[in-house]
Coordinates of C-alpha atoms in Angstrom, one line a residue:
Chain H
X1 CA 39.5 -49.8 -19.5
X2 CA 41.9 -52.4 -20.5
X3 CA 44.7 -51.7 -22.9
X4 CA 44.8 -54.2 -25.8
X5 CA 47.1 -57.0 -24.9
X6 CA 50.1 -57.5 -27.3
X7 CA 49.8 -61.1 -28.3
X8 CA 50.0 -61.6 -32.0
X9 CA 51.0 -65.3 -31.5
X10 CA 47.4 -66.0 -30.4
X11 CA 46.0 -64.4 -33.6
X12 CA 45.5 -67.0 -36.3
X13 CA 45.5 -64.3 -39.1
X14 CA 48.7 -62.6 -38.0
X15 CA 51.6 -63.0 -40.4
X16 CA 54.9 -63.9 -38.6
X17 CA 57.8 -61.6 -39.4
X18 CA 60.4 -64.3 -39.0
X19 CA 59.9 -67.9 -39.8
X20 CA 62.3 -70.8 -39.3
X21 CA 61.1 -73.7 -41.4
X22 CA 62.7 -77.1 -40.8
X23 CA 66.0 -75.4 -40.2
X24 CA 69.0 -77.8 -39.5
X25 CA 72.5 -76.7 -39.0
X26 CA 75.4 -79.1 -38.8
X27 CA 79.1 -78.4 -38.0
X28 CA 80.8 -81.5 -39.4
X29 CA 79.2 -84.4 -37.5
X30 CA 77.8 -82.2 -34.8
X31 CA 74.1 -81.1 -35.2
X32 CA 73.8 -77.7 -33.6
X33 CA 70.2 -77.1 -34.7
X34 CA 67.9 -80.0 -35.7
X35 CA 64.8 -79.5 -37.8
X36 CA 63.6 -76.5 -36.0
X37 CA 60.4 -74.5 -36.7
X38 CA 59.8 -71.1 -35.1
X39 CA 57.6 -68.1 -35.8
X40 CA 58.5 -64.6 -34.4
X41 CA 56.1 -61.7 -34.8
X42 CA 56.7 -58.0 -35.6
X43 CA 57.4 -55.8 -32.5
X44 CA 58.1 -58.8 -30.3
X45 CA 60.8 -58.9 -27.8
X46 CA 61.7 -62.5 -28.2
X47 CA 64.2 -64.4 -26.0
X48 CA 66.2 -67.5 -26.9
X49 CA 67.1 -69.1 -23.6
X50 CA 69.1 -72.1 -22.8
X51 CA 72.4 -73.4 -21.3
X52 CA 75.6 -72.9 -23.3
X53 CA 75.9 -75.2 -26.3
X54 CA 72.1 -75.5 -26.7
X55 CA 72.2 -73.8 -30.2
X56 CA 70.8 -70.4 -29.3
X57 CA 73.8 -68.5 -30.5
X58 CA 73.8 -70.5 -33.7
X59 CA 70.2 -69.5 -34.3
X60 CA 71.1 -65.9 -33.9
X61 CA 74.1 -66.1 -36.1
X62 CA 72.0 -67.7 -38.8
X63 CA 69.6 -64.7 -38.6
X64 CA 72.5 -62.3 -38.8
X65 CA 74.0 -64.2 -41.8
X66 CA 77.3 -65.4 -40.2
X67 CA 76.2 -69.0 -40.5
X68 CA 74.2 -70.6 -43.3
X69 CA 71.6 -73.3 -42.5
X70 CA 72.5 -76.7 -43.7
X71 CA 68.9 -77.2 -44.8
X72 CA 65.6 -75.5 -44.3
X73 CA 64.5 -71.8 -44.9
X74 CA 64.8 -68.7 -42.8
X75 CA 62.1 -66.2 -44.0
X76 CA 62.1 -62.6 -42.9
X77 CA 59.2 -60.5 -44.1
X78 CA 58.5 -62.9 -46.9
X79 CA 62.0 -63.1 -48.2
X80 CA 64.1 -66.2 -47.8
X81 CA 67.3 -64.8 -46.4
X82 CA 69.0 -68.1 -45.5
X83 CA 71.9 -67.7 -47.9
X84 CA 72.1 -63.9 -48.1
X85 CA 75.5 -62.4 -47.0
X86 CA 75.3 -60.4 -43.7
X87 CA 75.8 -57.0 -45.3
X88 CA 72.7 -57.4 -47.4
X89 CA 70.2 -58.2 -44.6
X90 CA 67.7 -55.9 -43.0
X91 CA 69.0 -57.2 -39.7
X92 CA 71.5 -55.7 -37.2
X93 CA 73.2 -57.2 -34.3
X94 CA 74.5 -56.1 -31.0
X95 CA 77.5 -58.2 -30.1
X96 CA 78.3 -59.8 -26.7
X97 CA 81.8 -58.1 -26.7
X98 CA 80.1 -55.0 -28.1
X99 CA 82.7 -55.1 -31.0
X100 CA 83.1 -51.3 -31.0
X101 CA 85.7 -50.2 -33.6
X102 CA 88.6 -49.1 -31.3
X103 CA 90.0 -46.6 -33.8
X104 CA 86.8 -44.7 -34.3
X105 CA 85.1 -42.3 -31.9
X106 CA 81.6 -43.0 -30.5
X107 CA 80.1 -40.7 -33.1
X108 CA 81.9 -42.5 -36.0
X109 CA 81.0 -45.9 -34.6
X110 CA 77.3 -45.0 -34.7
X111 CA 77.7 -43.4 -38.2
X112 CA 79.5 -46.4 -39.6
X113 CA 76.4 -48.3 -40.9
X114 CA 74.8 -45.1 -42.2
X115 CA 77.9 -44.2 -44.1
X116 CA 77.8 -47.6 -45.8
X117 CA 74.4 -46.7 -47.2
X118 CA 75.8 -43.6 -48.8
X119 CA 73.3 -41.3 -47.1
X120 CA 73.8 -37.5 -47.4
X121 CA 75.9 -36.0 -44.7
X122 CA 73.2 -34.0 -42.9
X123 CA 70.9 -37.0 -42.7
X124 CA 73.7 -39.1 -41.2
X125 CA 74.5 -36.4 -38.7
X126 CA 70.9 -36.0 -37.7
X127 CA 70.4 -39.7 -37.2
X128 CA 73.6 -40.1 -35.2
X129 CA 72.5 -37.2 -32.9
X130 CA 69.1 -38.8 -32.5
X131 CA 70.7 -42.1 -31.5
X132 CA 73.1 -40.3 -29.1
X133 CA 70.1 -38.7 -27.5
X134 CA 68.1 -41.9 -27.3
X135 CA 71.0 -43.6 -25.4
X136 CA 72.0 -40.5 -23.4
X137 CA 75.5 -40.4 -24.9
X138 CA 75.6 -36.8 -26.2
X139 CA 78.5 -35.9 -23.8
X140 CA 80.7 -38.8 -25.1
X141 CA 80.3 -38.4 -28.9
X142 CA 84.0 -37.5 -29.4
X143 CA 85.5 -40.1 -27.1
X144 CA 87.1 -43.3 -28.3
X145 CA 85.6 -46.6 -26.9
X146 CA 88.5 -47.1 -24.5
X147 CA 87.7 -43.7 -23.0
X148 CA 84.3 -44.6 -21.7
X149 CA 83.0 -47.0 -19.1
X150 CA 81.5 -50.5 -19.7
X151 CA 77.9 -49.3 -19.3
X152 CA 78.5 -46.5 -21.8
X153 CA 80.1 -48.9 -24.3
X154 CA 77.0 -51.1 -24.0
X155 CA 74.9 -48.1 -25.0
X156 CA 77.1 -47.2 -27.9
X157 CA 76.8 -50.8 -29.2
X158 CA 73.0 -50.5 -28.9
X159 CA 73.0 -47.1 -30.6
X160 CA 75.2 -48.3 -33.4
X161 CA 73.0 -51.4 -34.1
X162 CA 69.8 -49.3 -34.0
X163 CA 71.1 -46.5 -36.2
X164 CA 70.1 -48.1 -39.5
X165 CA 66.6 -48.6 -38.1
X166 CA 66.7 -52.4 -38.8
X167 CA 63.5 -54.4 -39.0
X168 CA 65.1 -56.8 -36.6
X169 CA 67.7 -56.3 -33.9
X170 CA 69.6 -59.2 -32.5
X171 CA 71.1 -59.0 -29.1
X172 CA 73.8 -61.5 -28.1
X173 CA 74.0 -61.7 -24.3
X174 CA 73.9 -57.9 -24.3
X175 CA 74.2 -57.4 -20.6
X176 CA 76.6 -60.2 -19.7
X177 CA 79.5 -57.8 -19.0
X178 CA 77.6 -55.4 -16.7
X179 CA 77.3 -55.7 -12.9
X180 CA 74.0 -56.7 -11.3
X181 CA 72.6 -53.2 -10.5
X182 CA 73.5 -51.8 -13.9
X183 CA 72.2 -54.9 -15.6
X184 CA 68.8 -54.5 -14.0
X185 CA 68.6 -50.8 -14.9
X186 CA 69.6 -51.6 -18.5
X187 CA 67.0 -54.3 -18.9
X188 CA 64.3 -51.7 -18.3
X189 CA 66.1 -49.3 -20.6
X190 CA 66.2 -51.9 -23.3
X191 CA 62.4 -52.5 -23.0
X192 CA 61.8 -48.8 -23.1
X193 CA 63.9 -48.4 -26.3
X194 CA 62.3 -51.4 -27.9
X195 CA 58.9 -49.9 -27.3
X196 CA 59.9 -46.4 -28.5
X197 CA 61.4 -47.7 -31.7
X198 CA 59.0 -50.5 -32.4
X199 CA 61.8 -52.7 -33.6
X200 CA 61.5 -56.5 -33.3
X201 CA 64.2 -57.6 -30.8
X202 CA 65.6 -61.1 -30.5
X203 CA 67.8 -61.6 -27.5
X204 CA 70.0 -64.6 -26.7
X205 CA 70.7 -65.2 -23.0
X206 CA 71.4 -67.9 -20.5
X207 CA 70.1 -65.8 -17.7
X208 CA 66.5 -66.8 -17.1
X209 CA 65.7 -63.8 -15.0
X210 CA 66.8 -61.5 -17.7
X211 CA 64.7 -63.3 -20.3
X212 CA 61.7 -63.2 -18.0
X213 CA 62.1 -59.5 -17.4
X214 CA 62.5 -58.2 -20.9
X215 CA 60.8 -60.8 -23.2
X216 CA 57.3 -61.0 -24.5
X217 CA 57.9 -64.6 -25.4
X218 CA 60.7 -67.0 -24.5
X219 CA 61.9 -70.1 -26.4
X220 CA 63.6 -72.5 -24.1
X221 CA 66.2 -74.6 -26.0
X222 CA 68.1 -77.7 -25.3
X223 CA 70.5 -79.6 -27.6
X224 CA 69.4 -77.9 -30.8
X225 CA 65.7 -78.3 -30.2
X226 CA 63.0 -76.0 -28.9
X227 CA 61.6 -77.4 -25.7
X228 CA 58.9 -74.8 -25.0
X229 CA 58.0 -71.4 -26.6
X230 CA 55.7 -69.4 -24.4
X231 CA 55.1 -66.2 -22.5
X232 CA 57.3 -65.8 -19.3
X233 CA 54.3 -66.4 -16.9
X234 CA 53.2 -69.5 -18.7
X235 CA 56.7 -70.9 -18.8
X236 CA 57.0 -70.4 -15.1
X237 CA 53.5 -71.5 -14.1
X238 CA 52.9 -74.2 -16.8
X239 CA 56.2 -75.7 -17.8
X240 CA 55.6 -78.5 -20.3
X241 CA 58.5 -80.6 -19.1
X242 CA 60.8 -81.2 -16.2
X243 CA 63.6 -79.6 -18.2
X244 CA 61.7 -76.3 -18.5
X245 CA 60.5 -76.4 -14.9
X246 CA 64.0 -76.9 -13.7
X247 CA 65.7 -74.4 -16.0
X248 CA 63.3 -71.5 -15.4
X249 CA 63.4 -70.5 -11.8
X250 CA 63.8 -72.6 -8.6
X251 CA 61.7 -75.7 -8.2
X252 CA 61.2 -78.8 -6.1
X253 CA 60.8 -81.9 -8.3
X254 CA 59.2 -84.9 -6.7
X255 CA 59.2 -88.2 -8.6
X256 CA 56.0 -90.2 -8.1
X257 CA 53.5 -92.8 -9.5
X258 CA 50.1 -91.4 -10.4
X259 CA 46.7 -92.9 -9.7
X260 CA 43.6 -91.1 -11.0
X261 CA 41.1 -89.6 -8.5
X262 CA 38.2 -87.6 -9.9
X263 CA 38.4 -85.2 -12.9
X264 CA 41.9 -84.0 -13.5
X265 CA 43.0 -84.8 -9.9
X266 CA 45.6 -87.4 -9.2
X267 CA 47.0 -89.0 -6.2
X268 CA 50.8 -89.1 -6.4
X269 CA 52.5 -91.9 -4.5
X270 CA 56.1 -90.8 -3.9
X271 CA 57.3 -92.4 -0.7
X272 CA 56.5 -95.4 1.4
X273 CA 56.7 -93.3 4.5
X274 CA 54.6 -90.4 3.4
X275 CA 51.0 -89.9 2.4
X276 CA 50.2 -89.5 -1.3
X277 CA 50.3 -86.0 -2.7
X278 CA 47.4 -84.5 -4.5
X279 CA 48.0 -82.7 -7.8
X280 CA 46.1 -81.7 -10.9
X281 CA 47.1 -81.9 -14.6
X282 CA 45.3 -81.6 -17.9
X283 CA 47.3 -84.4 -19.5
X284 CA 45.8 -87.8 -19.0
X285 CA 47.9 -90.2 -16.9
X286 CA 47.3 -93.9 -16.6
X287 CA 47.2 -95.7 -13.3
X288 CA 50.7 -96.3 -12.0
X289 CA 52.4 -94.1 -14.6
X290 CA 55.5 -92.5 -13.3
X291 CA 55.4 -88.7 -13.3
X292 CA 56.9 -85.6 -11.6
X293 CA 55.4 -83.0 -9.4
X294 CA 57.1 -79.6 -9.8
X295 CA 56.4 -77.2 -7.0
X296 CA 57.9 -73.7 -6.7
X297 CA 59.4 -73.0 -3.3
X298 CA 57.4 -69.7 -2.8
X299 CA 54.1 -71.7 -3.2
X300 CA 54.9 -73.8 -0.2
X301 CA 53.7 -72.5 3.2
X302 CA 55.7 -73.3 6.3
X303 CA 54.0 -73.6 9.7
X304 CA 54.6 -75.1 13.2
X305 CA 51.4 -77.2 13.2
X306 CA 49.7 -79.2 10.5
X307 CA 47.3 -76.9 8.6
X308 CA 43.9 -78.4 8.7
X309 CA 42.6 -77.9 5.2
X310 CA 45.8 -78.3 3.2
X311 CA 45.7 -80.8 0.3
X312 CA 49.3 -81.6 0.7
X313 CA 51.2 -81.5 4.0
X314 CA 54.6 -83.0 5.0
X315 CA 56.6 -82.8 8.1
X316 CA 60.4 -82.3 8.5
X317 CA 63.2 -80.4 10.2
X318 CA 64.8 -77.1 9.1
X319 CA 68.3 -78.0 7.9
X320 CA 69.5 -74.8 6.3
X321 CA 68.2 -71.2 6.0
X322 CA 69.3 -69.1 3.1
X323 CA 68.8 -65.5 4.0
X324 CA 68.4 -63.3 0.9
X325 CA 67.2 -60.1 2.7
X326 CA 63.8 -59.7 1.2
X327 CA 63.1 -63.5 1.6
X328 CA 64.5 -66.6 3.2
X329 CA 64.8 -70.1 1.6
X330 CA 64.3 -72.9 4.1
X331 CA 65.8 -76.3 3.3
X332 CA 63.6 -78.8 5.1
X333 CA 64.7 -82.4 5.5
X334 CA 61.6 -84.6 5.5
X335 CA 61.2 -87.7 7.8
X336 CA 61.5 -89.8 4.7
X337 CA 64.9 -88.2 3.8
X338 CA 64.0 -86.0 0.9
X339 CA 64.8 -82.3 0.9
X340 CA 62.2 -79.7 0.0
X341 CA 62.9 -76.0 -0.4
X342 CA 60.3 -73.5 0.8
X343 CA 60.6 -69.7 0.3
X344 CA 59.0 -67.2 2.7
X345 CA 58.9 -63.4 2.4
X346 CA 60.6 -61.7 5.4
X347 CA 57.7 -59.5 6.4
X348 CA 59.1 -59.1 9.9
X349 CA 62.6 -58.2 10.9
X350 CA 65.0 -61.2 11.2
X351 CA 65.2 -61.2 15.0
X352 CA 61.5 -62.2 15.0
X353 CA 62.1 -65.2 12.7
X354 CA 59.5 -67.9 13.5
X355 CA 61.7 -70.9 12.7
X356 CA 65.3 -71.7 13.3
X357 CA 67.7 -74.5 12.5
X358 CA 66.5 -78.0 13.6
X359 CA 63.0 -76.8 14.3
X360 CA 60.3 -79.3 13.3
X361 CA 58.0 -77.7 10.8
X362 CA 55.1 -78.6 8.5
X363 CA 55.2 -77.7 4.8
X364 CA 51.9 -77.5 2.9
X365 CA 50.6 -76.5 -0.5
X366 CA 47.3 -76.7 -2.3
X367 CA 46.3 -79.2 -5.0
X368 CA 46.7 -76.7 -7.8
X369 CA 50.0 -75.1 -6.6
X370 CA 52.2 -77.6 -8.3
X371 CA 52.4 -78.9 -11.8
X372 CA 52.2 -82.6 -12.6
X373 CA 54.5 -83.5 -15.5
X374 CA 54.6 -86.7 -17.4
X375 CA 58.3 -86.3 -18.5
Chain E
X1 CA 113.2 -49.2 -5.8
X2 CA 114.6 -52.6 -5.2
X3 CA 118.3 -52.8 -4.6
X4 CA 120.1 -55.2 -6.9
X5 CA 122.0 -58.1 -5.4
X6 CA 125.8 -58.3 -6.2
X7 CA 125.1 -61.2 -8.5
X8 CA 122.6 -59.3 -10.5
X9 CA 125.0 -56.3 -10.8
X10 CA 127.7 -58.6 -12.1
X11 CA 125.5 -60.3 -14.7
X12 CA 124.1 -56.9 -15.8
X13 CA 127.6 -55.5 -16.2
X14 CA 128.9 -58.5 -18.1
X15 CA 125.9 -58.7 -20.4
X16 CA 126.0 -55.1 -21.4
X17 CA 129.8 -55.1 -21.7
X18 CA 129.6 -58.0 -24.2
X19 CA 126.9 -56.1 -26.2
X20 CA 128.2 -52.6 -26.2
X21 CA 132.0 -52.5 -25.7
X22 CA 132.8 -53.3 -29.4
X23 CA 130.4 -50.5 -30.5
X24 CA 131.8 -48.1 -28.0
X25 CA 135.4 -48.7 -29.2
X26 CA 134.2 -48.1 -32.8
X27 CA 132.5 -44.9 -31.9
X28 CA 135.6 -43.6 -30.0
X29 CA 138.0 -44.4 -32.8
X30 CA 135.8 -42.7 -35.3
X31 CA 136.9 -39.5 -33.7
X32 CA 140.6 -40.5 -33.9
X33 CA 142.8 -37.9 -35.6
X34 CA 145.3 -40.3 -37.1
X35 CA 145.1 -42.7 -40.1
X36 CA 146.0 -45.7 -38.1
X37 CA 142.8 -47.3 -36.7
X38 CA 144.3 -48.7 -33.5
X39 CA 146.5 -45.9 -32.4
X40 CA 144.9 -42.9 -30.7
X41 CA 146.3 -39.6 -31.8
X42 CA 144.0 -36.9 -30.6
X43 CA 140.3 -36.0 -31.1
X44 CA 139.2 -35.0 -34.6
X45 CA 136.1 -35.0 -36.7
X46 CA 138.0 -34.9 -40.0
X47 CA 136.9 -38.5 -41.1
X48 CA 133.3 -37.4 -41.0
X49 CA 134.2 -34.6 -43.4
X50 CA 136.1 -37.0 -45.6
X51 CA 133.2 -39.4 -45.6
X52 CA 130.9 -36.8 -47.1
X53 CA 133.4 -36.1 -49.8
X54 CA 133.5 -39.8 -50.8
X55 CA 131.0 -40.2 -53.6
X56 CA 131.4 -43.9 -53.8
X57 CA 130.1 -44.3 -50.2
X58 CA 127.3 -41.8 -50.7
X59 CA 126.1 -43.5 -53.9
X60 CA 126.1 -46.8 -52.2
X61 CA 124.1 -45.4 -49.3
X62 CA 121.6 -43.9 -51.7
X63 CA 121.2 -47.3 -53.5
X64 CA 120.8 -49.0 -50.2
X65 CA 118.1 -46.7 -49.0
X66 CA 116.3 -46.9 -52.3
X67 CA 116.3 -50.7 -52.2
X68 CA 115.3 -50.8 -48.6
X69 CA 112.3 -48.5 -49.0
X70 CA 111.0 -50.1 -52.2
X71 CA 111.5 -53.7 -51.1
X72 CA 110.1 -53.3 -47.6
X73 CA 107.0 -51.5 -49.0
X74 CA 106.3 -54.3 -51.5
X75 CA 107.1 -56.9 -48.8
X76 CA 104.7 -55.2 -46.4
X77 CA 101.8 -55.4 -48.9
X78 CA 102.5 -59.0 -50.1
X79 CA 103.3 -60.2 -46.5
X80 CA 100.0 -58.7 -45.2
X81 CA 98.0 -60.3 -48.0
X82 CA 99.6 -63.6 -47.3
X83 CA 99.1 -63.4 -43.6
X84 CA 95.4 -62.4 -44.1
X85 CA 94.7 -65.4 -46.4
X86 CA 96.5 -67.8 -44.1
X87 CA 94.8 -66.7 -40.9
X88 CA 91.3 -65.8 -42.3
X89 CA 91.0 -68.1 -45.3
X90 CA 89.8 -71.0 -43.3
X91 CA 90.8 -74.5 -44.3
X92 CA 91.4 -74.4 -48.1
X93 CA 93.1 -77.0 -50.1
X94 CA 96.9 -76.9 -49.6
X95 CA 96.7 -74.4 -46.7
X96 CA 99.3 -76.3 -44.7
X97 CA 101.6 -76.5 -47.7
X98 CA 101.3 -72.7 -48.2
X99 CA 101.9 -71.8 -44.6
X100 CA 104.9 -74.0 -44.5
X101 CA 106.3 -72.6 -47.8
X102 CA 105.8 -69.0 -46.7
X103 CA 107.9 -69.5 -43.6
X104 CA 110.6 -71.7 -45.3
X105 CA 112.8 -68.7 -46.4
X106 CA 113.1 -67.8 -42.7
X107 CA 115.2 -70.9 -42.1
X108 CA 116.8 -71.2 -45.5
X109 CA 120.5 -70.3 -45.5
X110 CA 120.9 -67.0 -47.2
X111 CA 123.6 -68.3 -49.5
X112 CA 121.1 -70.7 -51.0
X113 CA 118.4 -68.0 -51.4
X114 CA 121.0 -65.7 -53.0
X115 CA 122.4 -68.4 -55.3
X116 CA 119.0 -69.6 -56.5
X117 CA 117.9 -66.0 -57.2
X118 CA 121.1 -65.4 -59.1
X119 CA 120.4 -68.5 -61.3
X120 CA 116.9 -67.3 -61.8
X121 CA 117.9 -63.9 -62.9
X122 CA 120.5 -65.2 -65.3
X123 CA 118.1 -67.8 -66.6
X124 CA 115.4 -65.2 -67.5
X125 CA 118.1 -62.8 -68.7
X126 CA 117.4 -60.0 -66.2
X127 CA 120.4 -57.6 -65.9
X128 CA 121.6 -57.4 -62.3
X129 CA 121.0 -54.0 -60.8
X130 CA 118.7 -52.2 -58.3
X131 CA 115.7 -54.1 -59.6
X132 CA 117.1 -57.5 -58.9
X133 CA 118.2 -56.5 -55.4
X134 CA 114.7 -55.2 -54.7
X135 CA 113.2 -58.4 -55.9
X136 CA 115.5 -60.5 -53.8
X137 CA 115.0 -58.5 -50.7
X138 CA 111.2 -58.5 -51.2
X139 CA 111.3 -62.3 -51.4
X140 CA 112.9 -62.9 -48.0
X141 CA 111.5 -59.8 -46.2
X142 CA 107.8 -60.7 -46.9
X143 CA 108.1 -63.8 -44.8
X144 CA 109.1 -61.7 -41.8
X145 CA 106.2 -59.3 -42.5
X146 CA 103.8 -62.2 -42.8
X147 CA 105.0 -63.7 -39.5
X148 CA 104.5 -60.4 -37.6
X149 CA 101.1 -59.6 -39.2
X150 CA 99.7 -63.0 -38.8
X151 CA 100.5 -63.1 -35.1
X152 CA 98.5 -59.9 -34.8
X153 CA 95.6 -61.3 -36.9
X154 CA 95.4 -64.4 -34.7
X155 CA 94.5 -62.3 -31.7
X156 CA 92.2 -60.0 -33.7
X157 CA 88.6 -60.1 -32.4
X158 CA 86.7 -61.4 -35.3
X159 CA 83.4 -59.9 -34.1
X160 CA 84.8 -56.5 -35.2
X161 CA 84.8 -57.7 -38.8
X162 CA 81.4 -59.3 -38.3
X163 CA 80.1 -56.1 -36.9
X164 CA 81.3 -54.2 -39.9
X165 CA 79.7 -56.7 -42.3
X166 CA 76.5 -56.6 -40.2
X167 CA 76.4 -52.8 -40.6
X168 CA 76.4 -53.2 -44.4
X169 CA 80.1 -53.0 -45.3
X170 CA 81.3 -55.2 -48.1
X171 CA 84.1 -57.6 -47.3
X172 CA 86.6 -55.2 -49.0
X173 CA 85.3 -52.1 -47.1
X174 CA 85.5 -54.2 -43.9
X175 CA 89.2 -54.9 -44.6
X176 CA 89.9 -51.3 -45.5
X177 CA 87.9 -49.5 -42.8
X178 CA 88.2 -51.9 -39.9
X179 CA 90.9 -54.6 -40.2
X180 CA 93.7 -52.6 -41.8
X181 CA 93.5 -49.6 -39.3
X182 CA 93.6 -52.0 -36.4
X183 CA 96.5 -54.2 -37.6
X184 CA 98.4 -51.1 -38.9
X185 CA 100.9 -51.1 -36.1
X186 CA 101.8 -54.7 -36.9
X187 CA 102.1 -53.8 -40.6
X188 CA 104.3 -50.9 -39.7
X189 CA 106.6 -52.9 -37.5
X190 CA 106.7 -55.6 -40.2
X191 CA 107.8 -52.8 -42.6
X192 CA 110.5 -51.6 -40.2
X193 CA 111.8 -55.1 -39.8
X194 CA 111.9 -55.6 -43.6
X195 CA 113.6 -52.2 -43.9
X196 CA 116.4 -53.0 -41.4
X197 CA 116.9 -56.5 -42.9
X198 CA 117.3 -55.0 -46.3
X199 CA 119.6 -52.3 -45.0
X200 CA 122.2 -54.7 -43.5
X201 CA 121.9 -57.6 -45.9
X202 CA 125.2 -58.5 -47.4
X203 CA 124.9 -62.1 -48.6
X204 CA 121.9 -61.9 -50.8
X205 CA 122.8 -58.5 -52.1
X206 CA 126.2 -59.6 -53.1
X207 CA 124.6 -62.4 -55.3
X208 CA 122.1 -60.2 -56.9
X209 CA 123.8 -56.8 -57.2
X210 CA 125.4 -55.6 -60.4
X211 CA 128.5 -53.5 -61.0
X212 CA 126.5 -50.3 -61.2
X213 CA 124.5 -50.9 -58.0
X214 CA 126.6 -51.6 -55.0
X215 CA 124.8 -51.4 -51.6
X216 CA 126.5 -50.0 -48.5
X217 CA 127.1 -53.3 -46.8
X218 CA 128.9 -54.6 -49.9
X219 CA 130.9 -51.4 -50.1
X220 CA 132.0 -51.5 -46.5
X221 CA 132.8 -55.2 -46.7
X222 CA 135.0 -54.7 -49.7
X223 CA 136.6 -51.6 -48.3
X224 CA 137.5 -53.4 -45.0
X225 CA 139.2 -56.2 -47.0
X226 CA 141.7 -53.5 -48.1
X227 CA 142.2 -52.4 -44.5
X228 CA 139.9 -50.7 -42.1
X229 CA 139.8 -47.0 -42.8
X230 CA 138.7 -44.4 -40.2
X231 CA 136.0 -43.3 -42.7
X232 CA 134.2 -46.6 -42.1
X233 CA 134.3 -46.0 -38.4
X234 CA 132.7 -42.7 -39.0
X235 CA 130.0 -44.2 -41.3
X236 CA 129.3 -46.9 -38.8
X237 CA 129.0 -44.4 -36.0
X238 CA 126.4 -42.4 -38.0
X239 CA 124.4 -45.6 -38.6
X240 CA 124.5 -46.5 -34.9
X241 CA 123.3 -43.0 -34.1
X242 CA 120.4 -43.2 -36.5
X243 CA 119.3 -46.6 -35.2
X244 CA 119.6 -45.4 -31.6
X245 CA 117.6 -42.3 -32.2
X246 CA 114.9 -44.4 -34.0
X247 CA 114.7 -47.0 -31.3
X248 CA 114.6 -44.5 -28.4
X249 CA 111.9 -42.3 -30.1
X250 CA 109.8 -45.3 -30.8
X251 CA 109.9 -46.6 -27.2
X252 CA 109.2 -43.1 -25.8
X253 CA 106.2 -42.6 -28.1
X254 CA 104.7 -46.0 -27.2
X255 CA 105.3 -45.3 -23.5
X256 CA 103.5 -42.0 -23.8
X257 CA 100.6 -43.7 -25.6
X258 CA 100.4 -46.3 -22.9
X259 CA 100.3 -43.7 -20.1
X260 CA 97.6 -41.7 -22.0
X261 CA 95.5 -44.9 -22.6
X262 CA 95.7 -45.8 -18.9
X263 CA 94.7 -42.2 -17.8
X264 CA 91.8 -42.3 -20.3
X265 CA 90.5 -45.6 -18.9
X266 CA 90.7 -44.4 -15.3
X267 CA 88.9 -41.2 -16.2
X268 CA 86.2 -43.3 -18.0
X269 CA 85.7 -45.4 -15.0
X270 CA 85.1 -42.3 -12.9
X271 CA 82.4 -40.9 -15.2
X272 CA 80.2 -43.9 -14.9

């Protein structure tokens, strides 16, 4: 039996919880967000991904109420909150620096928001204890923020922002200050907590691996615009542009001129010295139109002899080997001079490695392994 | 421990000699038995006894303390408010003018400040007394407070205030519950600065004090003009003692806090 897949964005009748409608934000002459439309659904774990300066933080600060849109509406659960002050929004935020109040204990930090709502004492105490339990911080309730470690501070910040049970939780680069091991553990913890509480999470990050791990959908941004909004697997496998293919994951991008074969298959002429590559795309390309083939390194096979049935095969010499432990990245210089990266899982121990530096090798991939992009 | 080179020892000795030999002489002569200030005639504490019999000095000391406490408190409040507006207010019309004007009294000669305040008080018909000295001291001390507090506010992590707003605090609650407790050390040191400035101010006080309200510096100054009496040595020694105790306590307390904070952080790192 299959569990129902969580995908409200495919359901035409689903009402989005957050709607950005024609939102523009300008700082003086600089346009941080330009005429942006975006729907985010209830219980989603939504990631805003992009390089620094792409406008993702501005989007989040507009949701939190620290910035007002220059024009356009931001609607949360049917209310236009674009110009509401931050203390009147059903939204809480977890800050990149955690922003824990240094003069208050962990307990008082978590209780801060509840106290502002003038809740009765026993309710506050019960809720704080619940949050401490959720984030496994019971032992540290009486400590001050400087008396706990970075990972614990991160959990206090999360507990504090979740204490008021907001409809929407914003996370601004929440794991940036943690080391790699702790970051990975915390990613799964975040997903777990999101599932338990049923809160809608919007996370801002520049780390594409983090976005892919935690998010149900990812919006890739560039220069104040949304480039692609999609699920992690579709972003990775079906990027709609060179920008997305390049930003999400590792990729080889080959510039070529297309000439139609049959159906959605195209021959891609990319080098005088090499045979044309074969690729497929659903977008119609005219004869001679310039396009790009994006092919992920792990989808390229490496072999000593030319594989007989491969749609695409090129020959070159191993120039560099990046050993990552679980896999190795081979940089192969083709006879025509271009460099192609191929990634191979290290199923055998390294002493049995089949290829070494300067070995001549064949790289091959199927016609559907890569993506052909018009821009 | 590093050994000091001869050059360093010489410069250290010279520096401290310049700073402290005058005070040391004053302290020694305050225990002089004779009336002549410059002739040593045996150890005695009688001038301390005489000092506490001298009501004029005691009254002046009381006025000085009263003025210092009231004016530095008002200055701390006004100076903090001014600093907050200048640092947090963003770019409002006339901001540059305001920030320039708030720091102007720092560089203004005291004589001019004193004279202009005197003219103002005469102009509006305010009788000179404790009130006028308090007003005058508040005027120049609040600039110092605002300099100290605004330098703290500049380095203040704004996301703390944003977090408080985000958790539902009104802007006023945010200031009261988050900003003020965190900048409190700066406000307190501003207060202390204002307090000491008020304690030893002679010029402005002499313009704005009335016959019934002489502050200690004025009293000492006028007494010295009639010849240095050993009583004044005793009084000065007491003041040096109070200041020294205050400074040493403050530095010991802050050192203790630093050590404790460091230990806490190391402990926190271990519990990860």
